[in-house]
XYZ file of C-alpha atoms in Angstrom:
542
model
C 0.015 -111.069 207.492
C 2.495 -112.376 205.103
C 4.204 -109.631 204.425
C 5.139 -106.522 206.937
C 7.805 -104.752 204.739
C 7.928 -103.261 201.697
C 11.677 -104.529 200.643
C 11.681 -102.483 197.703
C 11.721 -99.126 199.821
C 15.403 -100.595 201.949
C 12.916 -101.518 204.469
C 16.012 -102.385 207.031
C 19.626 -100.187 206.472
C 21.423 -102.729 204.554
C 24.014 -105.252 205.970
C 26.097 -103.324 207.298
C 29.749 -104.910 207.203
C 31.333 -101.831 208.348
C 28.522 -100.700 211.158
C 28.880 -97.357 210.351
C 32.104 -96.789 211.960
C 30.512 -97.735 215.428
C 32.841 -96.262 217.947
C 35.348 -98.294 219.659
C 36.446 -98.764 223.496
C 35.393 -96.496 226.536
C 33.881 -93.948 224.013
C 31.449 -96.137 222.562
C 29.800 -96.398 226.041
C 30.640 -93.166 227.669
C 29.173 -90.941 224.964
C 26.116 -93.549 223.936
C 23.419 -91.981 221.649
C 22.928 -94.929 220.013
C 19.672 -96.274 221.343
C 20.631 -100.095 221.065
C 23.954 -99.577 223.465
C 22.210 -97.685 225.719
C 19.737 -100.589 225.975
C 22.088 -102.705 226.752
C 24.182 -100.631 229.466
C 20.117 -99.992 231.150
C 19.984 -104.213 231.019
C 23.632 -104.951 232.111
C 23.409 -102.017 235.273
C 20.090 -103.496 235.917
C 21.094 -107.337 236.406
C 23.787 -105.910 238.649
C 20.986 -104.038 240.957
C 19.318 -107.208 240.794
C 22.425 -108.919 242.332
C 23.050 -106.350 244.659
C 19.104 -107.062 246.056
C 19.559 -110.211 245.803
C 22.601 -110.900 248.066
C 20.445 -108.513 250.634
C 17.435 -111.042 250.217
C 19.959 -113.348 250.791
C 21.512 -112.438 254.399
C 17.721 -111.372 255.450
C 16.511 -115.328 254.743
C 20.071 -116.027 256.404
C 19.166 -114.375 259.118
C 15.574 -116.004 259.061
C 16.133 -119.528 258.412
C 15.688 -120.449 262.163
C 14.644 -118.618 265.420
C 16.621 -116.748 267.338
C 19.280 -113.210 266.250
C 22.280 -115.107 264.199
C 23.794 -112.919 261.744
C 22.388 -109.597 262.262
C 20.849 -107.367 264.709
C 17.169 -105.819 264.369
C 18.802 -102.612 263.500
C 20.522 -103.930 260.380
C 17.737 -106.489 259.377
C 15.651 -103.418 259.067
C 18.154 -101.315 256.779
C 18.384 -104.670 254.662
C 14.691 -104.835 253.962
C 14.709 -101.509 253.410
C 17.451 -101.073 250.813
C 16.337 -104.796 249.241
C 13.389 -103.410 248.458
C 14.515 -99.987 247.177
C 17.697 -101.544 245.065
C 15.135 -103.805 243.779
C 11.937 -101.690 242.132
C 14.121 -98.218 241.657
C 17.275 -100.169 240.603
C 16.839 -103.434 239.153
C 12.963 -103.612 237.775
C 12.397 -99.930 236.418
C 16.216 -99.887 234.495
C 15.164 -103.026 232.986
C 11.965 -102.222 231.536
C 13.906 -98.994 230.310
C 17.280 -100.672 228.643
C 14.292 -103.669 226.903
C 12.055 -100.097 225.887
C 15.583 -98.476 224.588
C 16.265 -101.525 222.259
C 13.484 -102.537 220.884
C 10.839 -99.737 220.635
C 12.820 -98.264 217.917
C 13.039 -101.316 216.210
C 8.945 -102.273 216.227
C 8.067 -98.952 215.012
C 10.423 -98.959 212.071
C 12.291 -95.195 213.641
C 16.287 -94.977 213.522
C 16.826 -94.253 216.961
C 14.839 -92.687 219.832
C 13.867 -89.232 219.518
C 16.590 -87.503 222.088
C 19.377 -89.482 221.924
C 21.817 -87.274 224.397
C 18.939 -87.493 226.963
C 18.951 -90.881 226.472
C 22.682 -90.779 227.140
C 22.321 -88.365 230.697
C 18.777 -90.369 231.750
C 20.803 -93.969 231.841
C 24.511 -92.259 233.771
C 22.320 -90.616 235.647
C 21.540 -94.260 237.035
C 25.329 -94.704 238.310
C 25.718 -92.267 241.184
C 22.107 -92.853 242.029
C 22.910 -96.543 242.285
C 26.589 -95.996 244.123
C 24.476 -93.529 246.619
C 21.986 -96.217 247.447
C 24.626 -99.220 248.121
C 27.362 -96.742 249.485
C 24.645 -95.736 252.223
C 25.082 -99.309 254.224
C 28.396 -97.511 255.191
C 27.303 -94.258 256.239
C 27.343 -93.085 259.947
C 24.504 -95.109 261.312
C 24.024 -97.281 258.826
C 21.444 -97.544 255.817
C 17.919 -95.882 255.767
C 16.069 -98.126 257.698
C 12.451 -97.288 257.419
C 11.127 -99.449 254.726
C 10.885 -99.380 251.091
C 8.072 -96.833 251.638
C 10.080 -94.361 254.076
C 7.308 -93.433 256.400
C 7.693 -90.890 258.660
C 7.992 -90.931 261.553
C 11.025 -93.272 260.911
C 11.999 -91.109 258.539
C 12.757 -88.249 260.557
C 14.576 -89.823 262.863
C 17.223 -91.501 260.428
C 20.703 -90.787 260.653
C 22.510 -88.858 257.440
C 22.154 -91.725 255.257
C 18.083 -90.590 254.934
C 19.295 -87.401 252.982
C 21.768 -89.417 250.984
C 18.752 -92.090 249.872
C 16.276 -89.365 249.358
C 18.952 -87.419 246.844
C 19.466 -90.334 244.965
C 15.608 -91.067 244.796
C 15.644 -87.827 243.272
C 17.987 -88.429 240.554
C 16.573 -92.004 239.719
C 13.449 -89.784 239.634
C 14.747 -87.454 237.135
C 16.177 -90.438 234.806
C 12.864 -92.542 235.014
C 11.246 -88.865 233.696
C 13.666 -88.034 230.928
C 13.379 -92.099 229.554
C 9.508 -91.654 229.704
C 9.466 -88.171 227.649
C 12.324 -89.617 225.517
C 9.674 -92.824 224.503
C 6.669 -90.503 224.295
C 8.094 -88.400 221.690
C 9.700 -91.665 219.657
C 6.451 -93.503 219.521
C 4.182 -90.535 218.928
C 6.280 -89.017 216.262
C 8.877 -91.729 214.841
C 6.426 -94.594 213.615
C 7.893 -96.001 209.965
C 4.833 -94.546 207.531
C 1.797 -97.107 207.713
C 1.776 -97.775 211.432
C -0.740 -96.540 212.864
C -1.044 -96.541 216.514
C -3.556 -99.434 216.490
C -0.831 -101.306 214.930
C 2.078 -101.057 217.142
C 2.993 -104.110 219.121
C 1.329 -104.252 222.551
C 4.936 -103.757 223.473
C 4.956 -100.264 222.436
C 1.401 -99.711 223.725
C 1.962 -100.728 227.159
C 5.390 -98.571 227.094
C 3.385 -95.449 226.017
C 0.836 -96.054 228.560
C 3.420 -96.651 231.393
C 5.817 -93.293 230.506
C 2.539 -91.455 231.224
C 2.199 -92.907 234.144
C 6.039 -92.279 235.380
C 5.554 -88.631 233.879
C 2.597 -88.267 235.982
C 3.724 -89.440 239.474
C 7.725 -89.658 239.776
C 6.996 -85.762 240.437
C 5.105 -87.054 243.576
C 7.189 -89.101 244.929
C 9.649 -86.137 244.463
C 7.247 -83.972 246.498
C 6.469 -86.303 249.361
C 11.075 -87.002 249.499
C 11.223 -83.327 249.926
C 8.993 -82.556 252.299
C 10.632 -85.230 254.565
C 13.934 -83.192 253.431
C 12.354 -80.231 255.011
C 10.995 -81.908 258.127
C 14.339 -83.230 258.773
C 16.641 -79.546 257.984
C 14.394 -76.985 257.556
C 11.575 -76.388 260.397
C 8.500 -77.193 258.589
C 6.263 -79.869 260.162
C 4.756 -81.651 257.504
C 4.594 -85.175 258.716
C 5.862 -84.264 262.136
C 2.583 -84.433 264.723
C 4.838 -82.562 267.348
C 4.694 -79.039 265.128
C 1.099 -80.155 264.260
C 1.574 -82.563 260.885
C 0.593 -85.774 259.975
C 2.341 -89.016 259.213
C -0.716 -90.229 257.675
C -0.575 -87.355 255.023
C 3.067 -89.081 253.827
C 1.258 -92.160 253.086
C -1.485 -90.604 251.403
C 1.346 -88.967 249.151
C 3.801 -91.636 248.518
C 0.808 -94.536 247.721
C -0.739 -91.754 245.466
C 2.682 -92.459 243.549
C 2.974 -95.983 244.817
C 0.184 -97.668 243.464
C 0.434 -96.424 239.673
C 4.176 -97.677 240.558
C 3.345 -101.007 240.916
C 1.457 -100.933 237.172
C 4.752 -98.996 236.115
C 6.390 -102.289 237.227
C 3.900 -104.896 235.303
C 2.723 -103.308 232.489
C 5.583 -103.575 230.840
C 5.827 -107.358 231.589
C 1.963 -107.494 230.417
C 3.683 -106.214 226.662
C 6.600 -108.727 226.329
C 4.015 -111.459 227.018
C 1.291 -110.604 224.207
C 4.674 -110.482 221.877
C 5.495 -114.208 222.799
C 2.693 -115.860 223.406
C 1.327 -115.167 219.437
C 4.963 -116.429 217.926
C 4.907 -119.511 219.948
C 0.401 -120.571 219.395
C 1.490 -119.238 215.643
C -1.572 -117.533 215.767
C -2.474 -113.793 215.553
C -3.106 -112.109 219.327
C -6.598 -112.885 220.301
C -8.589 -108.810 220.711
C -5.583 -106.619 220.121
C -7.688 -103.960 220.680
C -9.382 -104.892 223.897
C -5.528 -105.575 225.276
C -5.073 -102.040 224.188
C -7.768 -100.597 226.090
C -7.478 -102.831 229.116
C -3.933 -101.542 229.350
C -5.356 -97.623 229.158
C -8.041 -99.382 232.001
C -5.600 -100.022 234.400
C -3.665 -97.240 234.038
C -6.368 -94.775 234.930
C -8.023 -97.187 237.397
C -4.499 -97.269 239.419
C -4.977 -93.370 240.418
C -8.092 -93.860 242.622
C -7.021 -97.004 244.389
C -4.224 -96.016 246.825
C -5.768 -95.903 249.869
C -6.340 -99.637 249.828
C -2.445 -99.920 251.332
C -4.139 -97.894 254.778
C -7.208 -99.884 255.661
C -5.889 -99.903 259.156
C -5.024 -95.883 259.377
C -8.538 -94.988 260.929
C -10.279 -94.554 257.788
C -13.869 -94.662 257.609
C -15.654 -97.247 256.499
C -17.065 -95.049 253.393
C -13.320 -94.834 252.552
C -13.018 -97.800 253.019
C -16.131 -99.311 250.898
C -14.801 -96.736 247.568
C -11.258 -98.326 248.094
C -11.870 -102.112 248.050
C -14.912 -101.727 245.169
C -12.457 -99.456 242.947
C -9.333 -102.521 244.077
C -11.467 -104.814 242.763
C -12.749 -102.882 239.587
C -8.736 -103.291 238.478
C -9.062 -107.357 238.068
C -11.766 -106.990 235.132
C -9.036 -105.432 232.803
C -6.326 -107.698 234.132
C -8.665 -110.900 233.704
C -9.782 -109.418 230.168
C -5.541 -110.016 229.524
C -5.088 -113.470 231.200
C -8.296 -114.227 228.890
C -6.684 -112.990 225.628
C -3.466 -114.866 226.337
C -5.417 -118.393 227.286
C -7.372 -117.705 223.904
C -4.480 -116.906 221.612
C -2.774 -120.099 222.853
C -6.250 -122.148 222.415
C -5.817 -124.549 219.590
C -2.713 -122.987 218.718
C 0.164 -124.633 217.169
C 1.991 -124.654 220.769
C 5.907 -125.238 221.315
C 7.785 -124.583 224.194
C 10.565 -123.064 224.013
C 12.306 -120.738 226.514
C 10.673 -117.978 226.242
C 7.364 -119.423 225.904
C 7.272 -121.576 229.490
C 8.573 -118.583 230.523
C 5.488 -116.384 229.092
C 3.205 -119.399 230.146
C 4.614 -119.252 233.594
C 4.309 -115.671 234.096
C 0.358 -116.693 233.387
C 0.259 -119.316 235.860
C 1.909 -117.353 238.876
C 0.919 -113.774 237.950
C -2.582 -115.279 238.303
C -1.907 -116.403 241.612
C -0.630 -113.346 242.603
C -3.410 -111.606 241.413
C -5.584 -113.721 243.551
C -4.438 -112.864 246.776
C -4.064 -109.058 245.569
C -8.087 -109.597 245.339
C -8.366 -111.453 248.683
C -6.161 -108.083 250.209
C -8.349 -105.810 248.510
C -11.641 -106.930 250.795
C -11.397 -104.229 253.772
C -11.796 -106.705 256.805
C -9.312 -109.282 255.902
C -6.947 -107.017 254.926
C -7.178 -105.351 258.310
C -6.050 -108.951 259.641
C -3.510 -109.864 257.119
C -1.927 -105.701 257.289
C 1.727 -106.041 257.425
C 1.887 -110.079 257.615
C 3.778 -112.160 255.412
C 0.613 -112.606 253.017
C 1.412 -109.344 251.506
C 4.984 -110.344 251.096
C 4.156 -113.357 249.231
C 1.603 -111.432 247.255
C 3.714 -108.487 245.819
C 6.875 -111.299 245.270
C 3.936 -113.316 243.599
C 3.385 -110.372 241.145
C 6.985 -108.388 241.001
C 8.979 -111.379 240.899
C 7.345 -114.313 238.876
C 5.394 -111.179 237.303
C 8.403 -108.522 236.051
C 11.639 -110.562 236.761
C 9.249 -113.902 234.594
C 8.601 -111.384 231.882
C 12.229 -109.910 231.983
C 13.675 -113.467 231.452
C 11.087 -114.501 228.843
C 12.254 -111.297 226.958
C 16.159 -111.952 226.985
C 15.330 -115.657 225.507
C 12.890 -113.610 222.937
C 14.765 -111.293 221.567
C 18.596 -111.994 223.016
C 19.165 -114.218 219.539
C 18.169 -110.468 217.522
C 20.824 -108.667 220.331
C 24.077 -110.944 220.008
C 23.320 -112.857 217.038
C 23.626 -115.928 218.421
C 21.534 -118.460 219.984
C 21.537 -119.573 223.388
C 21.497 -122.912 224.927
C 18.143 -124.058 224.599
C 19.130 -126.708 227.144
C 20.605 -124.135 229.642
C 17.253 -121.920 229.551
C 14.832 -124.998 230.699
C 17.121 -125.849 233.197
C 17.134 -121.663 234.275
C 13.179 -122.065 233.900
C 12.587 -124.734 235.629
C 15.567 -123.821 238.962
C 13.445 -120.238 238.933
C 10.211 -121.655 239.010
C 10.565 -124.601 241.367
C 12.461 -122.494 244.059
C 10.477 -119.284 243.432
C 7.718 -120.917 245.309
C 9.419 -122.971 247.568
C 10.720 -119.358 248.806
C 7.466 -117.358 248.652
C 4.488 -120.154 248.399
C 4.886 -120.723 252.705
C 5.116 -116.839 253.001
C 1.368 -117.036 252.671
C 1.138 -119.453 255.449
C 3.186 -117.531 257.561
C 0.493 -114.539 256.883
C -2.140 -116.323 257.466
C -0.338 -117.485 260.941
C 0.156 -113.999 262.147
C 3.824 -113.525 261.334
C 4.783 -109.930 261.086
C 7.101 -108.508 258.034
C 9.790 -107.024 258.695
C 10.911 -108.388 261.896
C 14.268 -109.785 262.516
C 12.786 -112.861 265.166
C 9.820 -114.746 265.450
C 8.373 -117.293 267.884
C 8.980 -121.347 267.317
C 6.036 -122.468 265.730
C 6.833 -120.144 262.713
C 10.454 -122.021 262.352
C 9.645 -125.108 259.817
C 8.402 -122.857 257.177
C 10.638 -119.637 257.622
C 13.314 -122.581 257.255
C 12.066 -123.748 253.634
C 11.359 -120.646 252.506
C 15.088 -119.495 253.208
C 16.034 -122.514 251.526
C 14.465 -121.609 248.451
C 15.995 -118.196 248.334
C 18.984 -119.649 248.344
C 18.210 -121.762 245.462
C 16.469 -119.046 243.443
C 19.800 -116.850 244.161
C 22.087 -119.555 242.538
C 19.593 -119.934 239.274
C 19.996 -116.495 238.333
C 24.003 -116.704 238.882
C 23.836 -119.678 236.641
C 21.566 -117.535 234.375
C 23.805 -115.207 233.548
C 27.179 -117.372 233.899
C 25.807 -119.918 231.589
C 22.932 -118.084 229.475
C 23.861 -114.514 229.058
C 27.960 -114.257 229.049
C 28.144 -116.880 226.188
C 25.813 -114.986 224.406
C 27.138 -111.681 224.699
C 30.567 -113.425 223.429
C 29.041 -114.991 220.754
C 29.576 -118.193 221.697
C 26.705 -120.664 220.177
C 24.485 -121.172 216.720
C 24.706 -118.362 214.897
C 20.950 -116.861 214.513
C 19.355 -116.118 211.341
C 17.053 -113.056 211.226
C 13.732 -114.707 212.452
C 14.863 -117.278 214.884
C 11.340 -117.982 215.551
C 8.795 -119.269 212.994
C 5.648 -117.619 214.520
C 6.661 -114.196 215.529
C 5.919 -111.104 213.349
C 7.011 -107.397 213.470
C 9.076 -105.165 212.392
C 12.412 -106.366 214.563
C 12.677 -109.165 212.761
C 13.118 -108.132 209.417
C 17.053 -106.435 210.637
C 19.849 -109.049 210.008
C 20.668 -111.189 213.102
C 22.833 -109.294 215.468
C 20.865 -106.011 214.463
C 22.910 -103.597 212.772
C 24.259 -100.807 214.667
C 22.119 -98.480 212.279
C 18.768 -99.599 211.556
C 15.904 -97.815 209.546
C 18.114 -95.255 208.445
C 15.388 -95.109 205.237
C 11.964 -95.619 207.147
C 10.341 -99.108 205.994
C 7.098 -99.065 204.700
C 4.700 -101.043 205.759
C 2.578 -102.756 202.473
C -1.430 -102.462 202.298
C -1.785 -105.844 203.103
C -0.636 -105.362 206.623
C -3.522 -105.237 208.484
C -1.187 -105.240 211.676
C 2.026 -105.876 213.149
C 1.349 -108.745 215.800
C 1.988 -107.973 218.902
């Protein structure tokens, strides 16, 4: 496509010298509507969840590196692993996906802003207390929740006051993650520059619509299955409590019900920022847009009737059990059908490797890998062996990690240059690449072993022979930990202070869309006079 705007119809607001009067100081940020700072406040509160997480992963691996209680007792291990895993997903992941959906949806679809721009404002403060709540709970009486990421009960109902505190702010990260979704909805169904139709929107904006369905759809579950724990706890009822006649095993029906489409909420995303960089670094158009499309749409509807594959070992019946693993493994043809499209648009391409494209190629390489062992967990009897092991923990760090966080990275490299205006140091982001990549499975790579080996999750001792690799793995952490510090030390603060090459408007010769035709850092109006997109654009690559 040579040519994706019409320039004679002010396809971009002009240079704007003056920025519109952007508001200055506190204000700016406090009373947000424009979509572009709101992205960034999502990305910068993110990257400090991820911090937060991270020092947690940090004292847990501490605590691991050799046999024997050193830093921390059971009790606390337990409300670390808990929290980690909580910050992480609800605090670090989903925000991010958000503040990269904030910034640049409404620049690939040609729209001035997103469609409700003070619920844009209330969904992302809504993120602080929820954030404070979750963190602030470590010094509650008692301590953190300490029942897991997934809060089954019966641990649940025995937590101290810190349980109601977590589940509140679940709530209200909840009720942001459903005002973002309805807020991108609305933008891309109704705020698409004339010309674009839906089957020419980036996959960006494609996976985005198909993921706010899916957090419109079951954030109000997890909501249901929090509150009925709320009630078990204060109110009498007996939900999940087998004393008054409930049953745990109900809870986990519940919460995987929302937890499984949550884990596509977390990657589908990631799948989007990929099929943008992959086709401006093989210079070469996206290889079957439209199957991406409807393996995206695949997946989506395919993650509803696979949650009982996380309770193989809860007494189901093998019937149950045959549905779950066939419909687990129905999931990989869409995913394959991507990793295929993304192999074929680099085939023969013109390749270079930049930043963000070894960081798009390995997302490829180690998403796959996760995505194996997912597969090997999905087969009924082995996952009955390998059921709360260290396998699982290397497989869902296999996908979340070098899957979202990968993706995440490869985006900031992508697009950062359109954000600040400035380049960053191409030199700096190899070394980033290459510190995460190397030390990402140092860290996780043994974890399998340790599966394999019997070792329990979520256990603050183990037995000698596990020592050697519990010790590299902890090693690795800590060397994964420092990368990202050096990330955003030496990557991401001289950016944001414009401190390198200044940019020019497409920084990269191969990449195509809409963002790229807005001046280099993007105005803070854009598309104030919808661009039209010219007949010979057949589409806007991905």
């Amino acid at each position: 496509m040579s040519a994706v705007l019409d320039h004679g119809d002010h396809g971009h607001a002009h240079d704007h010298d003056h920025d519109h009067g952007a508001p200055r100081g506190w204000r700016r940020w406090l009373y947000a509507t424009n979509h572009k700072d709101i992205g960034t406040m999502y990305l910068l509160f993110s990257f400090a969840m991820l911090i937060v997480g991270g020092i947690l992963a940090i004292i847990i691996r501490l605590e691991l590196f050799q046999p024997g209680l050193q830093f921390v007792n059971p009790q606390l291990f337990n409300q670390l692993t808990t929290m980690h895993g909580l910050i992480m997903v609800f605090g670090a992941i989903m925000p991010a996906f958000v503040g990269f959906a904030n910034w640049m949806i409404p620049l690939q679809i040609g729209a001035p802003d997103m469609a409700f721009a003070r619920m844009n404002n209330l969904s992302f403060w809504l993120l602080i207390p929820a954030g404070a709540m979750l963190v602030g709970s470590f010094f509650m009486p008692g301590g953190a929740p300490a029942a897991g990421w997934t809060l089954y009960a019966p641990l649940t109902l025995q937590m101290g006051p810190s349980m109601d505190v977590g589940i509140f702010a679940m709530h209200i990260l909840g009720a942001s993650s459903i005002m973002g979704s309805i807020n991108i909805v609305v933008t891309i169904l109704n705020m698409r520059a004339p010309g674009m139709t839906l089957m020419k929107m980036p996959l960006f904006c494609w996976t985005w619509l198909i993921t706010a369905y899916l957090l419109i759809a079951v954030m109000p579950v997890l909501a249901g299955a929090i509150t009925m724990t709320l009630t078990d706890r204060h109110f009498g009822t007996s939900f999940f409590n087998p004393a008054g006649g409930g049953d745990p095993v109900l809870y986990q029906h519940i919460f995987w019900f929302f937890g499984h489409p949550e884990v596509y909420i977390l990657i589908l995303p990631a799948f989007g920022i990929i099929s943008a960089i992959i086709p401006a670094f093989a210079r070469k158009r996206l290889f079957g847009y439209t199957s991406m499309v409807y393996a995206t749409a695949s997946i989506a509807i395919l993650s509803f009737m696979v949650w009982a594959h996380h309770m193989f070992t809860t007494g189901m019946p093998v019937t149950g059990q045959l549905f779950f693993m066939y419909a687990t493994m129905l999931i990989a043809i869409p995913t394959g059908v991507k990793i295929f499209n993304w192999i074929a648009t680099m085939w023969r391409g013109s390749m270079t490797f930049e930043t963000p494209m070894l960081f798009a190629v390995g997302f490829i390489f180690v998403f796959t890998m996760g995505g194996f062992t997912g597969l090997i967990l999905s087969v009924a009897p082995v996952d009955i062996q390998l059921q709360d092991t260290y396998y699982v923990v290397a497989h869902f760090h296999y996908v979340l990690v070098a899957g979202s966080l990968y993706a995440m990275f490869a985006a900031v490299y992508y697009w950062g240059p359109k954000w600040t205006g400035v380049m960053y140091s191409e030199t700096r982001g190899k070394i980033h690449f290459w510190g995460s990549l190397i030390f990402f499975n140092i860290t996780f790579f043994p974890m399998h072993f340790l599966g394999l080996a019997g070792m329990p999750r979520r256990y603050a001792d183990y037995p000698m022979q596990f020592a050697d690799f519990n010790a590299l793995a902890s090693v690795g952490a800590f060397g994964f930990g420092l990368m990202q510090v050096y990330f955003f030390f030496f990557v991401v603060l001289p950016m944001m202070r414009g401190k390198g090459e200044p940019a020019p408007a497409k920084p990269w010769e191969g990449a195509e869309g809409l963002e790229w035709e807005v001046p280099s850092p993007a105005p803070f109006h854009t598309f104030e006079t919808p661009p039209k997109l010219n007949a010979a654009a057949t589409k806007v690559i991905a």
